[in-house]
Amino acid sequence: MTPSKLNEKELNQADRKKIMSALFQDFVIQHGQTALVMLGRMPGTDGQLMTDPDPEAAKTLIDQLEMLRDKTRGNLIPEERDLLDRSIAVLQKDFAKTMESMAEAGSQEPIKG
């Protein structure tokens, strides 16, 4: 997941819908990347994986993406909807894997939600 970047020339030629779509997609990607960092599945800005994952923080970000999907239902273009759906599915899978790994290591009590 890499945020798309609109360069200045594209911004000058873009209409409001295109700009809002790019910003929406960047928002989803950034939330997803942050959740993956919190799960210890993606390096942070320092280039290192978290040695002590924070699944509660990741769950909050995943829940926020689910809320966003529910609140925007019927208002997204297919590209936005697909990105949001795929991001949530990947994050839920990685969250489950992280929780399983932590449970096996005995380092985390279950998170309800």
JSON list of C-alpha atoms in Angstrom, two decimals:
[
{"chain": "A", "resi": 1, "resn": "MET", "atom": "CA", "xyz": [0.00, 0.00, 0.00]},
{"chain": "A", "resi": 2, "resn": "THR", "atom": "CA", "xyz": [1.66, 3.16, -1.18]},
{"chain": "A", "resi": 3, "resn": "PRO", "atom": "CA", "xyz": [-0.09, 6.53, -1.09]},
{"chain": "A", "resi": 4, "resn": "SER", "atom": "CA", "xyz": [-0.64, 8.05, -4.50]},
{"chain": "A", "resi": 5, "resn": "LYS", "atom": "CA", "xyz": [0.92, 11.43, -5.02]},
{"chain": "A", "resi": 6, "resn": "LEU", "atom": "CA", "xyz": [-0.58, 14.20, -7.07]},
{"chain": "A", "resi": 7, "resn": "ASN", "atom": "CA", "xyz": [2.10, 16.47, -8.37]},
{"chain": "A", "resi": 8, "resn": "GLU", "atom": "CA", "xyz": [1.50, 20.19, -8.71]},
{"chain": "A", "resi": 9, "resn": "LYS", "atom": "CA", "xyz": [0.73, 19.98, -12.44]},
{"chain": "A", "resi": 10, "resn": "GLU", "atom": "CA", "xyz": [-1.85, 17.25, -11.83]},
{"chain": "A", "resi": 11, "resn": "LEU", "atom": "CA", "xyz": [-3.37, 19.26, -8.98]},
{"chain": "A", "resi": 12, "resn": "ASN", "atom": "CA", "xyz": [-3.76, 22.30, -11.22]},
{"chain": "A", "resi": 13, "resn": "GLN", "atom": "CA", "xyz": [-5.58, 20.19, -13.82]},
{"chain": "A", "resi": 14, "resn": "ALA", "atom": "CA", "xyz": [-7.56, 18.02, -11.41]},
{"chain": "A", "resi": 15, "resn": "ASP", "atom": "CA", "xyz": [-11.14, 18.64, -10.53]},
{"chain": "A", "resi": 16, "resn": "ARG", "atom": "CA", "xyz": [-12.36, 18.57, -6.95]},
{"chain": "A", "resi": 17, "resn": "LYS", "atom": "CA", "xyz": [-13.64, 14.98, -7.22]},
{"chain": "A", "resi": 18, "resn": "LYS", "atom": "CA", "xyz": [-10.25, 13.70, -8.38]},
{"chain": "A", "resi": 19, "resn": "ILE", "atom": "CA", "xyz": [-8.46, 15.53, -5.58]},
{"chain": "A", "resi": 20, "resn": "MET", "atom": "CA", "xyz": [-10.93, 14.27, -2.95]},
{"chain": "A", "resi": 21, "resn": "SER", "atom": "CA", "xyz": [-10.61, 10.72, -4.29]},
{"chain": "A", "resi": 22, "resn": "ALA", "atom": "CA", "xyz": [-6.81, 10.86, -4.08]},
{"chain": "A", "resi": 23, "resn": "LEU", "atom": "CA", "xyz": [-7.00, 12.25, -0.54]},
{"chain": "A", "resi": 24, "resn": "PHE", "atom": "CA", "xyz": [-9.50, 9.57, 0.48]},
{"chain": "A", "resi": 25, "resn": "GLN", "atom": "CA", "xyz": [-7.29, 6.81, -0.89]},
{"chain": "A", "resi": 26, "resn": "ASP", "atom": "CA", "xyz": [-4.22, 8.27, 0.81]},
{"chain": "A", "resi": 27, "resn": "PHE", "atom": "CA", "xyz": [-6.16, 8.38, 4.10]},
{"chain": "A", "resi": 28, "resn": "VAL", "atom": "CA", "xyz": [-7.13, 4.71, 3.81]},
{"chain": "A", "resi": 29, "resn": "ILE", "atom": "CA", "xyz": [-3.58, 3.69, 2.89]},
{"chain": "A", "resi": 30, "resn": "GLN", "atom": "CA", "xyz": [-2.05, 5.69, 5.74]},
{"chain": "A", "resi": 31, "resn": "HIS", "atom": "CA", "xyz": [-4.46, 4.15, 8.26]},
{"chain": "A", "resi": 32, "resn": "GLY", "atom": "CA", "xyz": [-3.65, 0.71, 6.89]},
{"chain": "A", "resi": 33, "resn": "GLN", "atom": "CA", "xyz": [0.09, 1.26, 7.00]},
{"chain": "A", "resi": 34, "resn": "THR", "atom": "CA", "xyz": [-0.08, 2.57, 10.55]},
{"chain": "A", "resi": 35, "resn": "ALA", "atom": "CA", "xyz": [-2.10, -0.47, 11.62]},
{"chain": "A", "resi": 36, "resn": "LEU", "atom": "CA", "xyz": [0.47, -2.78, 10.01]},
{"chain": "A", "resi": 37, "resn": "VAL", "atom": "CA", "xyz": [3.25, -0.97, 11.87]},
{"chain": "A", "resi": 38, "resn": "MET", "atom": "CA", "xyz": [1.32, -1.34, 15.14]},
{"chain": "A", "resi": 39, "resn": "LEU", "atom": "CA", "xyz": [0.98, -5.07, 14.43]},
{"chain": "A", "resi": 40, "resn": "GLY", "atom": "CA", "xyz": [4.70, -5.39, 13.82]},
{"chain": "A", "resi": 41, "resn": "ARG", "atom": "CA", "xyz": [4.04, -6.46, 10.23]},
{"chain": "A", "resi": 42, "resn": "MET", "atom": "CA", "xyz": [5.55, -3.42, 8.51]},
{"chain": "A", "resi": 43, "resn": "PRO", "atom": "CA", "xyz": [8.62, -1.34, 9.39]},
{"chain": "A", "resi": 44, "resn": "GLY", "atom": "CA", "xyz": [7.97, 2.04, 10.96]},
{"chain": "A", "resi": 45, "resn": "THR", "atom": "CA", "xyz": [9.52, 5.31, 9.86]},
{"chain": "A", "resi": 46, "resn": "ASP", "atom": "CA", "xyz": [12.78, 4.21, 11.48]},
{"chain": "A", "resi": 47, "resn": "GLY", "atom": "CA", "xyz": [12.90, 1.18, 9.17]},
{"chain": "A", "resi": 48, "resn": "GLN", "atom": "CA", "xyz": [12.44, -1.25, 12.07]},
{"chain": "A", "resi": 49, "resn": "LEU", "atom": "CA", "xyz": [9.60, -3.61, 12.95]},
{"chain": "A", "resi": 50, "resn": "MET", "atom": "CA", "xyz": [7.98, -3.02, 16.33]},
{"chain": "A", "resi": 51, "resn": "THR", "atom": "CA", "xyz": [9.41, -5.51, 18.81]},
{"chain": "A", "resi": 52, "resn": "ASP", "atom": "CA", "xyz": [6.37, -5.06, 21.06]},
{"chain": "A", "resi": 53, "resn": "PRO", "atom": "CA", "xyz": [3.28, -4.85, 18.80]},
{"chain": "A", "resi": 54, "resn": "ASP", "atom": "CA", "xyz": [0.31, -2.79, 19.94]},
{"chain": "A", "resi": 55, "resn": "PRO", "atom": "CA", "xyz": [-2.74, -4.73, 18.72]},
{"chain": "A", "resi": 56, "resn": "GLU", "atom": "CA", "xyz": [-5.17, -2.45, 20.58]},
{"chain": "A", "resi": 57, "resn": "ALA", "atom": "CA", "xyz": [-3.95, 0.55, 18.58]},
{"chain": "A", "resi": 58, "resn": "ALA", "atom": "CA", "xyz": [-4.14, -1.49, 15.38]},
{"chain": "A", "resi": 59, "resn": "LYS", "atom": "CA", "xyz": [-7.68, -2.63, 16.23]},
{"chain": "A", "resi": 60, "resn": "THR", "atom": "CA", "xyz": [-8.74, 0.99, 16.73]},
{"chain": "A", "resi": 61, "resn": "LEU", "atom": "CA", "xyz": [-7.43, 1.87, 13.26]},
{"chain": "A", "resi": 62, "resn": "ILE", "atom": "CA", "xyz": [-9.15, -1.16, 11.70]},
{"chain": "A", "resi": 63, "resn": "ASP", "atom": "CA", "xyz": [-12.40, -0.24, 13.48]},
{"chain": "A", "resi": 64, "resn": "GLN", "atom": "CA", "xyz": [-12.10, 3.31, 12.13]},
{"chain": "A", "resi": 65, "resn": "LEU", "atom": "CA", "xyz": [-11.74, 2.00, 8.58]},
{"chain": "A", "resi": 66, "resn": "GLU", "atom": "CA", "xyz": [-14.81, -0.20, 9.10]},
{"chain": "A", "resi": 67, "resn": "MET", "atom": "CA", "xyz": [-16.74, 2.81, 10.41]},
{"chain": "A", "resi": 68, "resn": "LEU", "atom": "CA", "xyz": [-15.61, 4.81, 7.38]},
{"chain": "A", "resi": 69, "resn": "ARG", "atom": "CA", "xyz": [-16.82, 2.03, 5.07]},
{"chain": "A", "resi": 70, "resn": "ASP", "atom": "CA", "xyz": [-20.21, 1.95, 6.82]},
{"chain": "A", "resi": 71, "resn": "LYS", "atom": "CA", "xyz": [-20.61, 5.74, 6.79]},
{"chain": "A", "resi": 72, "resn": "THR", "atom": "CA", "xyz": [-19.61, 6.12, 3.13]},
{"chain": "A", "resi": 73, "resn": "ARG", "atom": "CA", "xyz": [-21.57, 3.17, 1.76]},
{"chain": "A", "resi": 74, "resn": "GLY", "atom": "CA", "xyz": [-23.07, 4.12, -1.59]},
{"chain": "A", "resi": 75, "resn": "ASN", "atom": "CA", "xyz": [-20.93, 7.26, -1.90]},
{"chain": "A", "resi": 76, "resn": "LEU", "atom": "CA", "xyz": [-17.62, 5.80, -3.07]},
{"chain": "A", "resi": 77, "resn": "ILE", "atom": "CA", "xyz": [-16.41, 5.14, -6.58]},
{"chain": "A", "resi": 78, "resn": "PRO", "atom": "CA", "xyz": [-15.51, 1.48, -7.22]},
{"chain": "A", "resi": 79, "resn": "GLU", "atom": "CA", "xyz": [-11.77, 2.13, -6.91]},
{"chain": "A", "resi": 80, "resn": "GLU", "atom": "CA", "xyz": [-12.21, 3.72, -3.46]},
{"chain": "A", "resi": 81, "resn": "ARG", "atom": "CA", "xyz": [-14.60, 1.02, -2.26]},
{"chain": "A", "resi": 82, "resn": "ASP", "atom": "CA", "xyz": [-12.29, -1.77, -3.45]},
{"chain": "A", "resi": 83, "resn": "LEU", "atom": "CA", "xyz": [-9.27, -0.20, -1.74]},
{"chain": "A", "resi": 84, "resn": "LEU", "atom": "CA", "xyz": [-11.19, 0.17, 1.50]},
{"chain": "A", "resi": 85, "resn": "ASP", "atom": "CA", "xyz": [-12.60, -3.38, 1.38]},
{"chain": "A", "resi": 86, "resn": "ARG", "atom": "CA", "xyz": [-9.22, -4.93, 0.51]},
{"chain": "A", "resi": 87, "resn": "SER", "atom": "CA", "xyz": [-7.43, -2.91, 3.17]},
{"chain": "A", "resi": 88, "resn": "ILE", "atom": "CA", "xyz": [-9.87, -3.99, 5.88]},
{"chain": "A", "resi": 89, "resn": "ALA", "atom": "CA", "xyz": [-9.66, -7.64, 4.81]},
{"chain": "A", "resi": 90, "resn": "VAL", "atom": "CA", "xyz": [-5.84, -7.64, 4.84]},
{"chain": "A", "resi": 91, "resn": "LEU", "atom": "CA", "xyz": [-5.69, -5.85, 8.18]},
{"chain": "A", "resi": 92, "resn": "GLN", "atom": "CA", "xyz": [-8.18, -8.21, 9.80]},
{"chain": "A", "resi": 93, "resn": "LYS", "atom": "CA", "xyz": [-6.15, -11.19, 8.58]},
{"chain": "A", "resi": 94, "resn": "ASP", "atom": "CA", "xyz": [-2.88, -9.70, 9.83]},
{"chain": "A", "resi": 95, "resn": "PHE", "atom": "CA", "xyz": [-4.51, -8.75, 13.14]},
{"chain": "A", "resi": 96, "resn": "ALA", "atom": "CA", "xyz": [-5.66, -12.36, 13.63]},
{"chain": "A", "resi": 97, "resn": "LYS", "atom": "CA", "xyz": [-2.16, -13.66, 12.79]},
{"chain": "A", "resi": 98, "resn": "THR", "atom": "CA", "xyz": [-0.55, -11.24, 15.23]},
{"chain": "A", "resi": 99, "resn": "MET", "atom": "CA", "xyz": [-2.99, -12.15, 18.00]},
{"chain": "A", "resi": 100, "resn": "GLU", "atom": "CA", "xyz": [-2.37, -15.84, 17.37]},
{"chain": "A", "resi": 101, "resn": "SER", "atom": "CA", "xyz": [1.40, -15.36, 17.50]},
{"chain": "A", "resi": 102, "resn": "MET", "atom": "CA", "xyz": [1.16, -13.32, 20.67]},
{"chain": "A", "resi": 103, "resn": "ALA", "atom": "CA", "xyz": [-1.15, -15.87, 22.31]},
{"chain": "A", "resi": 104, "resn": "GLU", "atom": "CA", "xyz": [1.28, -18.66, 21.46]},
{"chain": "A", "resi": 105, "resn": "ALA", "atom": "CA", "xyz": [4.07, -16.62, 23.02]},
{"chain": "A", "resi": 106, "resn": "GLY", "atom": "CA", "xyz": [1.83, -15.91, 26.03]},
{"chain": "A", "resi": 107, "resn": "SER", "atom": "CA", "xyz": [2.36, -12.18, 25.65]},
{"chain": "A", "resi": 108, "resn": "GLN", "atom": "CA", "xyz": [-1.14, -10.87, 25.09]},
{"chain": "A", "resi": 109, "resn": "GLU", "atom": "CA", "xyz": [-4.55, -11.24, 26.64]},
{"chain": "A", "resi": 110, "resn": "PRO", "atom": "CA", "xyz": [-7.41, -11.42, 24.15]},
{"chain": "A", "resi": 111, "resn": "ILE", "atom": "CA", "xyz": [-8.76, -8.14, 22.83]},
{"chain": "A", "resi": 112, "resn": "LYS", "atom": "CA", "xyz": [-12.52, -7.98, 22.76]},
{"chain": "A", "resi": 113, "resn": "GLY", "atom": "CA", "xyz": [-14.21, -6.42, 19.83]}
]
